[in-house]
Amino acid sequence: MNMNVASIKEKKIVKYKSCFDVIGPIMIGPSSSHTAGALAIGTVANRLFQGLPKKVVVKYYESFAETHKGHGTDFAIIAGILGFAADDSKV
């Protein structure tokens, strides 16, 4: 079999329901990308914990480290851990 044909057959086709599945939610805050991304990280952590943890230690890297306080990243991560949704007005 031609190598190119085999490579094409192995690739997965991803189908998105809307452009917002790619872009993500637009959220309130100085930087919706930092807020939405941090909330998503917190949400994943919530699922991994399978409930609320007794203690959380968050370390920021790259752009989060430089801007987490000003962009609301710290609040968004905690909101995700607490189970808040991206469209919740409290976030």
PDB file of C-alpha atoms in Angstrom:
ATOM      1  CA  MET A   1       0.000   0.000   0.000  1.00  0.00           C
ATOM      2  CA  ASN A   2       1.220   3.477  -0.776  1.00  0.00           C
ATOM      3  CA  MET A   3       2.590   5.153   2.370  1.00  0.00           C
ATOM      4  CA  ASN A   4       0.608   8.349   1.731  1.00  0.00           C
ATOM      5  CA  VAL A   5      -2.676   6.453   1.490  1.00  0.00           C
ATOM      6  CA  ALA A   6      -1.926   4.592   4.738  1.00  0.00           C
ATOM      7  CA  SER A   7      -1.111   7.861   6.501  1.00  0.00           C
ATOM      8  CA  ILE A   8      -4.341   9.447   5.327  1.00  0.00           C
ATOM      9  CA  LYS A   9      -6.415   6.481   6.491  1.00  0.00           C
ATOM     10  CA  GLU A  10      -4.861   6.637   9.957  1.00  0.00           C
ATOM     11  CA  LYS A  11      -5.720  10.307  10.492  1.00  0.00           C
ATOM     12  CA  LYS A  12      -8.790  11.044  12.541  1.00  0.00           C
ATOM     13  CA  ILE A  13     -11.349  13.458  11.210  1.00  0.00           C
ATOM     14  CA  VAL A  14     -12.544  15.941  13.820  1.00  0.00           C
ATOM     15  CA  LYS A  15     -15.998  17.404  13.368  1.00  0.00           C
ATOM     16  CA  TYR A  16     -16.909  20.508  15.308  1.00  0.00           C
ATOM     17  CA  LYS A  17     -20.486  21.492  16.044  1.00  0.00           C
ATOM     18  CA  SER A  18     -19.744  25.204  15.841  1.00  0.00           C
ATOM     19  CA  CYS A  19     -16.854  27.629  15.628  1.00  0.00           C
ATOM     20  CA  PHE A  20     -17.105  28.095  19.407  1.00  0.00           C
ATOM     21  CA  ASP A  21     -15.924  24.507  19.885  1.00  0.00           C
ATOM     22  CA  VAL A  22     -12.622  25.709  18.458  1.00  0.00           C
ATOM     23  CA  ILE A  23     -12.487  29.295  19.712  1.00  0.00           C
ATOM     24  CA  GLY A  24     -13.919  28.694  23.168  1.00  0.00           C
ATOM     25  CA  PRO A  25     -16.260  30.816  25.217  1.00  0.00           C
ATOM     26  CA  ILE A  26     -16.042  34.569  25.396  1.00  0.00           C
ATOM     27  CA  MET A  27     -16.017  35.498  29.032  1.00  0.00           C
ATOM     28  CA  ILE A  28     -16.066  38.585  31.185  1.00  0.00           C
ATOM     29  CA  GLY A  29     -12.682  39.784  32.314  1.00  0.00           C
ATOM     30  CA  PRO A  30      -9.636  41.668  31.226  1.00  0.00           C
ATOM     31  CA  SER A  31      -8.570  38.649  29.159  1.00  0.00           C
ATOM     32  CA  SER A  32     -11.216  36.114  28.229  1.00  0.00           C
ATOM     33  CA  SER A  33      -8.557  33.744  26.867  1.00  0.00           C
ATOM     34  CA  HIS A  34      -6.764  33.625  30.209  1.00  0.00           C
ATOM     35  CA  THR A  35     -10.070  33.362  32.048  1.00  0.00           C
ATOM     36  CA  ALA A  36     -11.573  30.648  29.812  1.00  0.00           C
ATOM     37  CA  GLY A  37      -8.351  28.645  29.647  1.00  0.00           C
ATOM     38  CA  ALA A  38      -7.859  28.805  33.400  1.00  0.00           C
ATOM     39  CA  LEU A  39     -11.480  27.829  34.017  1.00  0.00           C
ATOM     40  CA  ALA A  40     -11.023  24.827  31.714  1.00  0.00           C
ATOM     41  CA  ILE A  41      -7.912  23.784  33.651  1.00  0.00           C
ATOM     42  CA  GLY A  42      -9.830  24.114  36.924  1.00  0.00           C
ATOM     43  CA  THR A  43     -12.719  22.087  35.506  1.00  0.00           C
ATOM     44  CA  VAL A  44     -10.359  19.270  34.513  1.00  0.00           C
ATOM     45  CA  ALA A  45      -8.829  19.368  37.992  1.00  0.00           C
ATOM     46  CA  ASN A  46     -12.338  19.155  39.499  1.00  0.00           C
ATOM     47  CA  ARG A  47     -13.038  16.019  37.484  1.00  0.00           C
ATOM     48  CA  LEU A  48      -9.702  14.478  38.469  1.00  0.00           C
ATOM     49  CA  PHE A  49     -10.320  15.219  42.164  1.00  0.00           C
ATOM     50  CA  GLN A  50     -13.824  13.705  41.934  1.00  0.00           C
ATOM     51  CA  GLY A  51     -15.035  16.284  44.434  1.00  0.00           C
ATOM     52  CA  LEU A  52     -13.652  19.283  46.229  1.00  0.00           C
ATOM     53  CA  PRO A  53     -10.086  19.017  47.494  1.00  0.00           C
ATOM     54  CA  LYS A  54      -9.129  20.121  51.007  1.00  0.00           C
ATOM     55  CA  LYS A  55      -6.265  22.215  49.680  1.00  0.00           C
ATOM     56  CA  VAL A  56      -5.122  23.498  46.293  1.00  0.00           C
ATOM     57  CA  VAL A  57      -1.675  24.778  45.343  1.00  0.00           C
ATOM     58  CA  VAL A  58      -1.523  26.529  41.981  1.00  0.00           C
ATOM     59  CA  LYS A  59       1.742  27.360  40.218  1.00  0.00           C
ATOM     60  CA  TYR A  60       1.622  29.622  37.183  1.00  0.00           C
ATOM     61  CA  TYR A  61       3.975  29.406  34.207  1.00  0.00           C
ATOM     62  CA  GLU A  62       4.551  31.376  31.010  1.00  0.00           C
ATOM     63  CA  SER A  63       1.945  34.069  30.344  1.00  0.00           C
ATOM     64  CA  PHE A  64      -0.201  32.950  33.293  1.00  0.00           C
ATOM     65  CA  ALA A  65       2.710  33.672  35.668  1.00  0.00           C
ATOM     66  CA  GLU A  66       3.065  37.199  34.359  1.00  0.00           C
ATOM     67  CA  THR A  67      -0.601  38.163  34.229  1.00  0.00           C
ATOM     68  CA  HIS A  68      -2.674  35.878  36.477  1.00  0.00           C
ATOM     69  CA  LYS A  69      -3.680  38.561  38.984  1.00  0.00           C
ATOM     70  CA  GLY A  70      -4.566  41.236  36.458  1.00  0.00           C
ATOM     71  CA  HIS A  71      -6.452  38.911  34.116  1.00  0.00           C
ATOM     72  CA  GLY A  72      -8.479  37.071  36.737  1.00  0.00           C
ATOM     73  CA  THR A  73      -6.737  33.773  36.042  1.00  0.00           C
ATOM     74  CA  ASP A  74      -6.463  32.961  39.746  1.00  0.00           C
ATOM     75  CA  PHE A  75     -10.228  33.372  40.252  1.00  0.00           C
ATOM     76  CA  ALA A  76     -11.020  31.377  37.104  1.00  0.00           C
ATOM     77  CA  ILE A  77      -8.951  28.356  38.159  1.00  0.00           C
ATOM     78  CA  ILE A  78     -10.671  28.284  41.544  1.00  0.00           C
ATOM     79  CA  ALA A  79     -14.070  28.716  39.870  1.00  0.00           C
ATOM     80  CA  GLY A  80     -13.351  25.699  37.666  1.00  0.00           C
ATOM     81  CA  ILE A  81     -12.253  23.627  40.644  1.00  0.00           C
ATOM     82  CA  LEU A  82     -15.473  24.612  42.439  1.00  0.00           C
ATOM     83  CA  GLY A  83     -17.516  23.496  39.425  1.00  0.00           C
ATOM     84  CA  PHE A  84     -18.613  26.839  37.982  1.00  0.00           C
ATOM     85  CA  ALA A  85     -19.482  26.832  34.281  1.00  0.00           C
ATOM     86  CA  ALA A  86     -17.951  29.193  31.719  1.00  0.00           C
ATOM     87  CA  ASP A  87     -21.265  30.959  31.202  1.00  0.00           C
ATOM     88  CA  ASP A  88     -21.858  31.566  34.923  1.00  0.00           C
ATOM     89  CA  SER A  89     -22.036  35.318  35.581  1.00  0.00           C
ATOM     90  CA  LYS A  90     -20.148  34.836  38.874  1.00  0.00           C
ATOM     91  CA  VAL A  91     -17.024  33.853  36.953  1.00  0.00           C
TER      92      VAL A  91
END
